[in-house]
Short mmCIF file of C-alpha atoms in Angstrom, two decimals:
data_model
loop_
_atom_site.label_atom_id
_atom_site.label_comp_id
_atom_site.label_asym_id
_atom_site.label_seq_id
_atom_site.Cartn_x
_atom_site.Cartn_y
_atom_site.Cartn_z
CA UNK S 16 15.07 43.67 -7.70
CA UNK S 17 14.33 40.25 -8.70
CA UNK S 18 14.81 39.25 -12.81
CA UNK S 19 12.42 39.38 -15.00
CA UNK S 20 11.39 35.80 -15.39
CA UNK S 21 8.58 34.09 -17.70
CA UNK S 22 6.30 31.12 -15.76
CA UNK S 23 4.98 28.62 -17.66
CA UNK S 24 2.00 26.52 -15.63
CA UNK S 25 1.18 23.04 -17.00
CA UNK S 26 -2.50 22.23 -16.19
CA UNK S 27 -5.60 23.39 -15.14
CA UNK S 28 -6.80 21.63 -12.17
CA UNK S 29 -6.67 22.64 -8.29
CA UNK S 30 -2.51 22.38 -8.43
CA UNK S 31 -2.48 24.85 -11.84
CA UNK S 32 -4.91 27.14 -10.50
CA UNK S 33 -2.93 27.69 -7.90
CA UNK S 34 0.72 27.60 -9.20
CA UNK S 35 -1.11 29.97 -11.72
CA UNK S 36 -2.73 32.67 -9.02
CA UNK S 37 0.65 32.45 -7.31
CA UNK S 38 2.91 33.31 -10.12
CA UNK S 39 1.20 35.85 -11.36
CA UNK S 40 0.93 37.45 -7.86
CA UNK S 41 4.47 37.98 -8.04
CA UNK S 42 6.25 40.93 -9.48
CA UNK S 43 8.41 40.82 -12.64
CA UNK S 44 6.75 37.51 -13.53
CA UNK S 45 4.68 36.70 -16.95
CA UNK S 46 2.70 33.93 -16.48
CA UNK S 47 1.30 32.09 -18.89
CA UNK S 48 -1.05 28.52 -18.63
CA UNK S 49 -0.62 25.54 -20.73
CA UNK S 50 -3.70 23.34 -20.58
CA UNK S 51 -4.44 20.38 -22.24
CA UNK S 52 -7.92 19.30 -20.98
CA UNK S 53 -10.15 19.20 -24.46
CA UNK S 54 -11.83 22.73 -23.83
CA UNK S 55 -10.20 23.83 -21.01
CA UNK S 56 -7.66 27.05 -22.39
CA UNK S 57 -11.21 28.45 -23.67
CA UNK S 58 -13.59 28.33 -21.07
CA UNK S 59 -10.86 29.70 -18.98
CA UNK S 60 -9.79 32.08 -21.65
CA UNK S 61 -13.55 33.53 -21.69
CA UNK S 62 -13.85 33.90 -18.30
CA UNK S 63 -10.95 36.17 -17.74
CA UNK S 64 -12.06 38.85 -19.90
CA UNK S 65 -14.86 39.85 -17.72
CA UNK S 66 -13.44 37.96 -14.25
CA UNK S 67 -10.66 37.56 -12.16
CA UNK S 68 -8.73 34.72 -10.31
CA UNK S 69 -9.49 35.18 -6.98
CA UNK S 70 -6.93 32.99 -4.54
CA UNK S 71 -7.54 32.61 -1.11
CA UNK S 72 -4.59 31.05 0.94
CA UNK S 73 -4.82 29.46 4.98
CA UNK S 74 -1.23 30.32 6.34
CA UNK S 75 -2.45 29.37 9.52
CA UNK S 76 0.03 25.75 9.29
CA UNK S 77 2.92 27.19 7.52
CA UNK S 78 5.10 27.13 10.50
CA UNK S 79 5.06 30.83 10.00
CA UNK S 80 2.44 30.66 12.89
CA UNK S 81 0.57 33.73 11.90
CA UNK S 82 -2.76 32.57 11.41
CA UNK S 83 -2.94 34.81 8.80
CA UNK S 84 -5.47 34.10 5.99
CA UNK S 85 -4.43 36.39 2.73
CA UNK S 86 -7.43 36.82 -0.06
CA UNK S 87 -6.79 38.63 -3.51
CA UNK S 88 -7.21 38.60 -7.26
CA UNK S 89 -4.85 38.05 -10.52
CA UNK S 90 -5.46 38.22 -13.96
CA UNK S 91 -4.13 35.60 -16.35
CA UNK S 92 -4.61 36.81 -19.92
CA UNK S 93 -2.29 33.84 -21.27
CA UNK S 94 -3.77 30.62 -21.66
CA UNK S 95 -3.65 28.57 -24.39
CA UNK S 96 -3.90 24.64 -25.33
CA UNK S 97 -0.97 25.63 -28.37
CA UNK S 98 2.22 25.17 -27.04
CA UNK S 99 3.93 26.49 -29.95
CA UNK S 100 2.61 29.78 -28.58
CA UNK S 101 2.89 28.72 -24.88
CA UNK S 102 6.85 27.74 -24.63
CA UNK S 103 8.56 29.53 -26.71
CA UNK S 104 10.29 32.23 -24.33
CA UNK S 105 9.74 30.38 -20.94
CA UNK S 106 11.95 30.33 -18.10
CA UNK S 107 10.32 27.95 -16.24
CA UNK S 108 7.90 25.21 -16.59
CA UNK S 109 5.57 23.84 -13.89
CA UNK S 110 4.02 20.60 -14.34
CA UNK S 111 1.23 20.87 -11.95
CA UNK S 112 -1.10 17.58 -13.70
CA UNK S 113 -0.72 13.90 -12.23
CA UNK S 114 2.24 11.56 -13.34
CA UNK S 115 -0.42 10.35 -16.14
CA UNK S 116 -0.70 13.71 -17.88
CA UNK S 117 3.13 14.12 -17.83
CA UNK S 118 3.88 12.46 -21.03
CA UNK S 119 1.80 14.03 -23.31
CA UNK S 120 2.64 17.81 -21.72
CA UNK S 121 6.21 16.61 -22.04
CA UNK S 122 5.51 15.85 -25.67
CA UNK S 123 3.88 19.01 -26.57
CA UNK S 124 6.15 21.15 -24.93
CA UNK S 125 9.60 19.20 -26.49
CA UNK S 126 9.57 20.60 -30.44
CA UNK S 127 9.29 24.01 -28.91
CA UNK S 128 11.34 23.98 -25.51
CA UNK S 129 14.91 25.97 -25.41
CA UNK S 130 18.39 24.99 -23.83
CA UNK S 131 18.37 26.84 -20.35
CA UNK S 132 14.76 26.30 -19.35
CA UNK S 133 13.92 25.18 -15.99
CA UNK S 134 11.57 22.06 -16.02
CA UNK S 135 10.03 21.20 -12.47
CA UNK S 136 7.64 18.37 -11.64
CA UNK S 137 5.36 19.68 -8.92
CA UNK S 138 3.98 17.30 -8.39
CA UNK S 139 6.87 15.16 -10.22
CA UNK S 140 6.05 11.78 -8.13
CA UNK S 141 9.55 9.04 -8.62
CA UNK S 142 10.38 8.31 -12.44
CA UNK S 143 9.95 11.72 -13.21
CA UNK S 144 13.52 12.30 -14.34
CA UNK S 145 13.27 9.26 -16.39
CA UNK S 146 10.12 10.04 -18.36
CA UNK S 147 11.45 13.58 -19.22
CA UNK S 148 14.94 12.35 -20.09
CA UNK S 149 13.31 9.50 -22.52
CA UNK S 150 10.85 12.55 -24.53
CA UNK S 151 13.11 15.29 -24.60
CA UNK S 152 16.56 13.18 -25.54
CA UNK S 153 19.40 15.43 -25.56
CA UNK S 154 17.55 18.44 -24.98
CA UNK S 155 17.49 17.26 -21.55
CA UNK S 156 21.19 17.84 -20.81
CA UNK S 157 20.66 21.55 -21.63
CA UNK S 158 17.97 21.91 -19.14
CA UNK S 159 17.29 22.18 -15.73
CA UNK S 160 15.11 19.47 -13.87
CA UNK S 161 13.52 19.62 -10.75
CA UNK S 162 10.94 17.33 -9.00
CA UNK S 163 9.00 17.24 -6.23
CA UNK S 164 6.83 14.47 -5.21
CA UNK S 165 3.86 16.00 -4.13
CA UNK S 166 2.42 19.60 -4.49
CA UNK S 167 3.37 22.15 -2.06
CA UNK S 168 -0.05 22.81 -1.10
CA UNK S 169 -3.60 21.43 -0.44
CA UNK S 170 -5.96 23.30 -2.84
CA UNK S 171 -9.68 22.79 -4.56
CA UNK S 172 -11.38 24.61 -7.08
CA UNK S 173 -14.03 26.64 -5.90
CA UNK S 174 -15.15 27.28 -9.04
CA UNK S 175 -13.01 27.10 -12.18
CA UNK S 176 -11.41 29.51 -13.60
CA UNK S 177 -12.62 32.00 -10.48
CA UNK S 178 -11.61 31.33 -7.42
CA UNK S 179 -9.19 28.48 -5.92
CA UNK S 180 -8.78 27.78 -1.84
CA UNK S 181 -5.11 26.69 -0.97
CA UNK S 182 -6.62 25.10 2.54
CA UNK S 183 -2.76 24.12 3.54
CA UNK S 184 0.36 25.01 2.97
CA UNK S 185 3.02 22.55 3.72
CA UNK S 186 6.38 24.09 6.05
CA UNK S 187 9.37 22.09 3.50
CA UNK S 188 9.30 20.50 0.16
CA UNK S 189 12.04 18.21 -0.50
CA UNK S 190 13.24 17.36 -4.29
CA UNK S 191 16.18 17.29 -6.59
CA UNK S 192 17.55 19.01 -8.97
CA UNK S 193 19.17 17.90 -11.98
CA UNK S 194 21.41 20.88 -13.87
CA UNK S 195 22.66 18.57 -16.56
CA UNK S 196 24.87 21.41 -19.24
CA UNK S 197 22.74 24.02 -18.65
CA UNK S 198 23.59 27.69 -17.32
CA UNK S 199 20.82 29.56 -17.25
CA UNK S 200 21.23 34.10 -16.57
CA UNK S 201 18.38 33.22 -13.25
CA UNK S 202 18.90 31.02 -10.43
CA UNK S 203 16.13 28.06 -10.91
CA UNK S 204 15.73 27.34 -6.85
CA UNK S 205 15.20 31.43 -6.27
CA UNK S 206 13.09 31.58 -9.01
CA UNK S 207 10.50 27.99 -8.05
CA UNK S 208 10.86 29.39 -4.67
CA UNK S 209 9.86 33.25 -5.47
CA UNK S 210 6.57 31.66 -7.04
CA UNK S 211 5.77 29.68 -4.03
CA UNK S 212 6.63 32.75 -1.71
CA UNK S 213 8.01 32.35 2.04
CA UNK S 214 6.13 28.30 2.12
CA UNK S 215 7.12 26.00 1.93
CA UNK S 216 11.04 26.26 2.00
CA UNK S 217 12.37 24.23 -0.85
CA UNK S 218 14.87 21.68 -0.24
CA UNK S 219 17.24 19.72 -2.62
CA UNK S 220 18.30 15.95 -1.74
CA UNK S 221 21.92 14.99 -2.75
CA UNK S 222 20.49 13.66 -5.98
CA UNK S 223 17.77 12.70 -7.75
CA UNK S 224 17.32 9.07 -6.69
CA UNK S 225 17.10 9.87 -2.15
CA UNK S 226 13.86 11.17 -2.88
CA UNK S 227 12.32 7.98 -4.93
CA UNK S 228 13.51 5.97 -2.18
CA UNK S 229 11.91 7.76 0.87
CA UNK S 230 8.60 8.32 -1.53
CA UNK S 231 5.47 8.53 -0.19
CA UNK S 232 3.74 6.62 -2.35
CA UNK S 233 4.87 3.04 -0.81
CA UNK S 234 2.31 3.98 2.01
CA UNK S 235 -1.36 3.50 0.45
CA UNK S 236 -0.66 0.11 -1.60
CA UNK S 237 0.85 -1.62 1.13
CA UNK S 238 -2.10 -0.67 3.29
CA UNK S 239 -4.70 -1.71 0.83
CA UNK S 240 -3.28 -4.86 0.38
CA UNK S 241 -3.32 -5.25 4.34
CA UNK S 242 -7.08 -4.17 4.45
CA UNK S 243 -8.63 -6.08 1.19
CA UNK S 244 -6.80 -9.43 0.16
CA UNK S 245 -8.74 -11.54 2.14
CA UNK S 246 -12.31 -9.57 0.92
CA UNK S 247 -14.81 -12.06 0.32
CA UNK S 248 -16.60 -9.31 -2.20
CA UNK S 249 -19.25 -8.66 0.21
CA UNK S 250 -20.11 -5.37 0.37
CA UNK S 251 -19.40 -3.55 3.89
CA UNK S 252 -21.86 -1.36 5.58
CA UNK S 253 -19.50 1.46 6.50
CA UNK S 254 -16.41 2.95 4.77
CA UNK S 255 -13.29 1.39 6.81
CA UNK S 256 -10.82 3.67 8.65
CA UNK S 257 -8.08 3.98 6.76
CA UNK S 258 -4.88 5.10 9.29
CA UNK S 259 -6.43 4.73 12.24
CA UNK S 260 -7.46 1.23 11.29
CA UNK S 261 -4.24 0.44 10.67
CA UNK S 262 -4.05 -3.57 11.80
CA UNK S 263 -0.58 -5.69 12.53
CA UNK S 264 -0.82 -7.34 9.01
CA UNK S 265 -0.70 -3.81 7.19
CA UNK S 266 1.84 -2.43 9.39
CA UNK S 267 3.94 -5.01 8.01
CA UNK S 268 3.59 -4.54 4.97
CA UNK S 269 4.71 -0.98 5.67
CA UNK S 270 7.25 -1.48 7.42
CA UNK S 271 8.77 -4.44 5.18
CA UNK S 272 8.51 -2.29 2.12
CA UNK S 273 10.31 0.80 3.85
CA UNK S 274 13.25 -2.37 4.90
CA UNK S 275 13.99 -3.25 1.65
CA UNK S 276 13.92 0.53 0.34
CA UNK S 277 16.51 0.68 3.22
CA UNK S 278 18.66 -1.86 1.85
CA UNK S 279 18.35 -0.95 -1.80
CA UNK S 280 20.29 2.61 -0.80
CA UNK S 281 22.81 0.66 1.29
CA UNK S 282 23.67 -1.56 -1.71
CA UNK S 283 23.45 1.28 -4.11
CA UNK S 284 25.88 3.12 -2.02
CA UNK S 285 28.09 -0.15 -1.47
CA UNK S 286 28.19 -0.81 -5.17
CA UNK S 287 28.73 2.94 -5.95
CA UNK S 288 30.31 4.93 -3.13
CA UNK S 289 30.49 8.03 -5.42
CA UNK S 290 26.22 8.11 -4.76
CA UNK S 291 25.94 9.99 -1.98
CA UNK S 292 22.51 8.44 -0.05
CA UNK S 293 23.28 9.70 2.96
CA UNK S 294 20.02 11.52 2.88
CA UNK S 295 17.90 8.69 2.36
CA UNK S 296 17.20 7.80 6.14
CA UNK S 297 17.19 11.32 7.55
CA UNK S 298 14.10 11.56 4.69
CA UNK S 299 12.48 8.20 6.59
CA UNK S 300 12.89 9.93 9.90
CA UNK S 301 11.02 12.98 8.16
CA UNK S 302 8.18 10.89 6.80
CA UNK S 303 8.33 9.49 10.25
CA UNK S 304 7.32 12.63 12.09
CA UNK S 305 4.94 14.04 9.10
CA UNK S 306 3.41 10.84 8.09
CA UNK S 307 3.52 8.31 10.73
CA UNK S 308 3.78 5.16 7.96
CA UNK S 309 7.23 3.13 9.54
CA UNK S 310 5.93 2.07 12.68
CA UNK S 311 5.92 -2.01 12.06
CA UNK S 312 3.42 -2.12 15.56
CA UNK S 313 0.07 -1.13 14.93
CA UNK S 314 -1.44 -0.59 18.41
CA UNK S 315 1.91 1.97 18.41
CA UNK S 316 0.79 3.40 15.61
CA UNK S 317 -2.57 3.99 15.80
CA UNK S 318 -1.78 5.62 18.96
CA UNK S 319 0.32 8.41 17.42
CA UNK S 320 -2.40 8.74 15.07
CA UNK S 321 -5.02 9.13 17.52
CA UNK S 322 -2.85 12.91 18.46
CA UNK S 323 -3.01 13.51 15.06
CA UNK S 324 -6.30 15.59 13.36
CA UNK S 325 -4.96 15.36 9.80
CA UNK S 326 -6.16 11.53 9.96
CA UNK S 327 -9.41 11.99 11.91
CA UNK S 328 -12.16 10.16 9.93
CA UNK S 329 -10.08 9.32 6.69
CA UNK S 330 -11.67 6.56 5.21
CA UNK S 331 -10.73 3.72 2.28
CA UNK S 332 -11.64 4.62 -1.07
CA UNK S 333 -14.78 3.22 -1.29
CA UNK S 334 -17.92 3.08 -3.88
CA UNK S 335 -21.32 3.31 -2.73
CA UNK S 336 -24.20 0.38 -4.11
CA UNK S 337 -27.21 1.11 -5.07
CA UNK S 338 -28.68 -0.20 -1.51
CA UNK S 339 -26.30 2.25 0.25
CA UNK S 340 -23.61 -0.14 1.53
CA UNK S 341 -19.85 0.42 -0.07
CA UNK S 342 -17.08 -1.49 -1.61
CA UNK S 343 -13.79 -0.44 -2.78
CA UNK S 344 -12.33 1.61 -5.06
CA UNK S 345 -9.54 -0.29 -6.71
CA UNK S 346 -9.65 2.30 -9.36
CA UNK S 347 -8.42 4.84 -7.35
CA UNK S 348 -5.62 7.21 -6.94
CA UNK S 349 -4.09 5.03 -4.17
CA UNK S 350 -3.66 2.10 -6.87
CA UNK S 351 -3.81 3.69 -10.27
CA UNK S 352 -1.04 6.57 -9.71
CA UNK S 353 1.27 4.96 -6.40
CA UNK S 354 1.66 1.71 -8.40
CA UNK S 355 3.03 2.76 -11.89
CA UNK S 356 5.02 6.11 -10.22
CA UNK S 357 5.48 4.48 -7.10
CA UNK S 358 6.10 0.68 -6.15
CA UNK S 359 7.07 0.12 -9.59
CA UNK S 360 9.95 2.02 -9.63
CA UNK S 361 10.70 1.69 -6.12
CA UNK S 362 10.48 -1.85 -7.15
CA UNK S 363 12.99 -1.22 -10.15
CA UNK S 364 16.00 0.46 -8.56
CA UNK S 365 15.67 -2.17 -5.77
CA UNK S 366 16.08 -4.99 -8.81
CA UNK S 367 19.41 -3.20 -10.12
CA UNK S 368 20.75 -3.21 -7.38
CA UNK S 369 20.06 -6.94 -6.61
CA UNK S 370 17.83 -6.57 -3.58
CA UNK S 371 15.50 -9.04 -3.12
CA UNK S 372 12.46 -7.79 -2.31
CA UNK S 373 8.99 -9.87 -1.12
CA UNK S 374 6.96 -7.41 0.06
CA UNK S 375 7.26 -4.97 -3.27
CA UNK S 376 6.67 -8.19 -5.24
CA UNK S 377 3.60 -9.66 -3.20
CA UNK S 378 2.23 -6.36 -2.91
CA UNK S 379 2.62 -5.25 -6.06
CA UNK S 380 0.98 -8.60 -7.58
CA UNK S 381 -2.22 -8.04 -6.22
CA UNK S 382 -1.86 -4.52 -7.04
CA UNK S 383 -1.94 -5.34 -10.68
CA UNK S 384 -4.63 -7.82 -10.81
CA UNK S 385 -6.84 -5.22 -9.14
CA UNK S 386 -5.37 -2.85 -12.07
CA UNK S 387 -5.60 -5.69 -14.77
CA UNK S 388 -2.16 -4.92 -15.87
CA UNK S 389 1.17 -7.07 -16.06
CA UNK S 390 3.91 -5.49 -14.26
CA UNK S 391 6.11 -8.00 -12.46
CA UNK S 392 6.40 -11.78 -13.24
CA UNK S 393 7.58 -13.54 -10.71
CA UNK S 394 10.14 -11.46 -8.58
CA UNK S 395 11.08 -9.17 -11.98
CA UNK S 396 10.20 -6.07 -13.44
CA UNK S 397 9.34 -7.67 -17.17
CA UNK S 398 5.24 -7.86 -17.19
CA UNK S 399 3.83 -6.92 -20.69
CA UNK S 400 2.61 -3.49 -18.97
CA UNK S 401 5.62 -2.13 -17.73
CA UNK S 402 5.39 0.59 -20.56
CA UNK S 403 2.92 2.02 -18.26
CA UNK S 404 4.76 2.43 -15.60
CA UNK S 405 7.78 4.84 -14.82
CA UNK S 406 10.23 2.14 -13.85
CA UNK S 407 13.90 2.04 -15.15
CA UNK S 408 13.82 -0.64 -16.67
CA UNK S 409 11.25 0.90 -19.04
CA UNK S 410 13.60 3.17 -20.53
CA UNK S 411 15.75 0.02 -20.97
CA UNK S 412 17.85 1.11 -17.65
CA UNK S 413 18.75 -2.26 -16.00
CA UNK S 414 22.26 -2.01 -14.41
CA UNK S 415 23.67 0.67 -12.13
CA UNK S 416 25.74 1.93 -14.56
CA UNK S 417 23.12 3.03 -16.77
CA UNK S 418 21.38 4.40 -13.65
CA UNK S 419 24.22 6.22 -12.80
CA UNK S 420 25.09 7.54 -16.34
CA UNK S 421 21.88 7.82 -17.63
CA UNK S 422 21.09 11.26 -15.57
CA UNK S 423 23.63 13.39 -14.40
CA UNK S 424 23.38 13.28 -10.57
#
């Protein structure tokens, strides 16, 4: 029989209602919800005295090949926006919010959070381990960390607080784990792993830095760039392909990014043999065959995406004008969350380890003008709004040794 375990879910949007409906499926787990969201923990809390959570799940892409589509009900009588109430007595934590929610969960959560607690980012998205390091100090050490970079599923709200749709359900997660001092009486992987059931299968890379260099969030700015740098501001009369209109320009980009992630690990692991990123192109030649991004020739690339239905029709961020044509989103996820927890630190463990890298820095300036935000200068990581961002050298971490000692690995 599995222990008795308590679940803490951060956030209340598609990713907590899920992680939510999940855990509390489960048996001999308490779940509880910590929400944020100005009114949030009440509406929720009033609708589960007279309703249900009802989660419907699509297992039919697991890779467990049943087709089977599974359809039932929880109850969540814990939620709360108090987490004085919320983490006292929790095994586990699951951040479930985007990377711009994390720091103020992490700072609610730290007065109250106890040495042996299991801290995951799902999503965590790279910097992660940084960000929770720099709030919870020492605390930290005694803890367990775990990030993932995306969530394990693809979920919506069908109406909150009621019913949530997990439409996908992806075969492996790959993350990291960080065990710092910490021994806690459950095992953290059976436990993350018992809340997600059999999919996906949870994977840890050798440490925490192999999964911020094969990231998935070099792909949209680079392409974006490609697509827009030349606009003349004109608004278009259709909403531009976005893979499948991949052209050679923005395959470069791509590709020239994913080099010079290639050669930070090779000079990490020159520098500092002990840092085992062994991983780090396996995890490109897994992107490779999920995401299709590393192609450098277009016309070969759109052609694998042309096999591929999870593209079909997916289109540029794009706002409509009021005389129905559309220009684009610069505000957007693609920019606003893959710069700051993407590119920028991507960019930053790249600068320790004295890479040079033009594509990161050309990309990344246009990025920021689009964002009106200072992150590089030049070819360096020392813009006025780097505080925004989740790049070492934020938390003042600007040499490999600090890299290296700053987080157990």
């Amino acid at each position: 029989m599995a222990k008795q375990v308590t679940v803490l879910v951060c956030g209340a949007g598609n990713g907590g209602h899920a992680a939510a409906g999940l855990a509390a499926s489960r048996e001999n787990i308490e779940t509880r919800v910590l929400t944020l969201f100005p009114g949030s923990a009440e509406r929720w809390t009033n609708i589960m005295k007279d309703h249900y959570l009802r989660i419907t799940i699509d297992e039919g892409d697991t890779g467990i090949r049943n087709g089977q589509s599974i359809d039932f009900n929880v109850k969540l009588p814990f939620i709360t926006n108090d987490a004085s109430k919320a983490v006292p007595g929790a095994d586990v934590i699951i951040f479930t919010s985007p990377a711009f929610a994390h720091q103020n969960y992490l700072e609610a959560i730290e007065p109250y959070i106890q040495p042996n607690t299991t801290i995951v980012g799902m999503p965590g998205q790279p910097g992660f381990e940084f960000q929770v390091f720099d709030v919870l100090k020492d605390k930290a050490n005694q803890c367990v960390i775990m990030s993932y970079e995306s969530l394990p599923w693809a979920c919506r709200i069908a109406e909150f607080g009621k019913c949530v749709h997990i439409l996908m359900v992806k075969v492996n997660l790959m993350g990291c784990i960080i065990r710092g001092r910490s021994m806690p009486s459950y095992d953290p992987m059976e436990t993350v792993q018992r809340v997600m059931g059999k999919a996906p299968i949870l994977t840890v890379a050798n440490n925490y830095i192999e999964p911020i260099l094969a990231t998935k969030a070099i792909i949209h700015p680079p392409i974006m760039y490609g697509k827009w740098k030349n606009w003349d501001g004109k608004p278009l009369d259709k909403k531009p392909l976005f893979y499948q209109g991949l052209d050679e320009d923005q395959a470069r980009y791509l590709g020239g990014i994913s080099d010079e992630l290639v050669a930070t690990a090779k000079a990490i692991a020159t520098q500092r043999p002990e840092v085992n990123l062994s991983g780090v192109l396996q995890l490109y030649d897994w992107y490779l065959r999920d995401h299709k991004p590393y192609i450098k020739d277009s016309t070969s690339l759109q052609t694998v995406l042309q096999t591929d239905t999870a593209y079909d029709g997916l289109v540029h961020p794009m706002k409509e004008t009021e005389d129905g044509k559309f220009v684009p989103d610069f505000r957007y996820r693609y920019l606003t969350e893959d710069v700051p927890y993407g590119l920028a630190v991507t960019k930053g463990l790249a600068q320790i380890a004295g890479v040079p890298t033009p594509y990161h820095d050309e990309v990344i300036a246009w990025c920021q003008k689009q964002l009106g935000k200072e992150i590089i200068v030049g070819d360096e990581l020392k813009g006025k709004d780097i505080g925004s961002t989740r790049c070492p050298q934020r938390y003042g971490i600007n040499s490999l040794d600090a890299l290296v000692k700053s987080i157990t690995l």
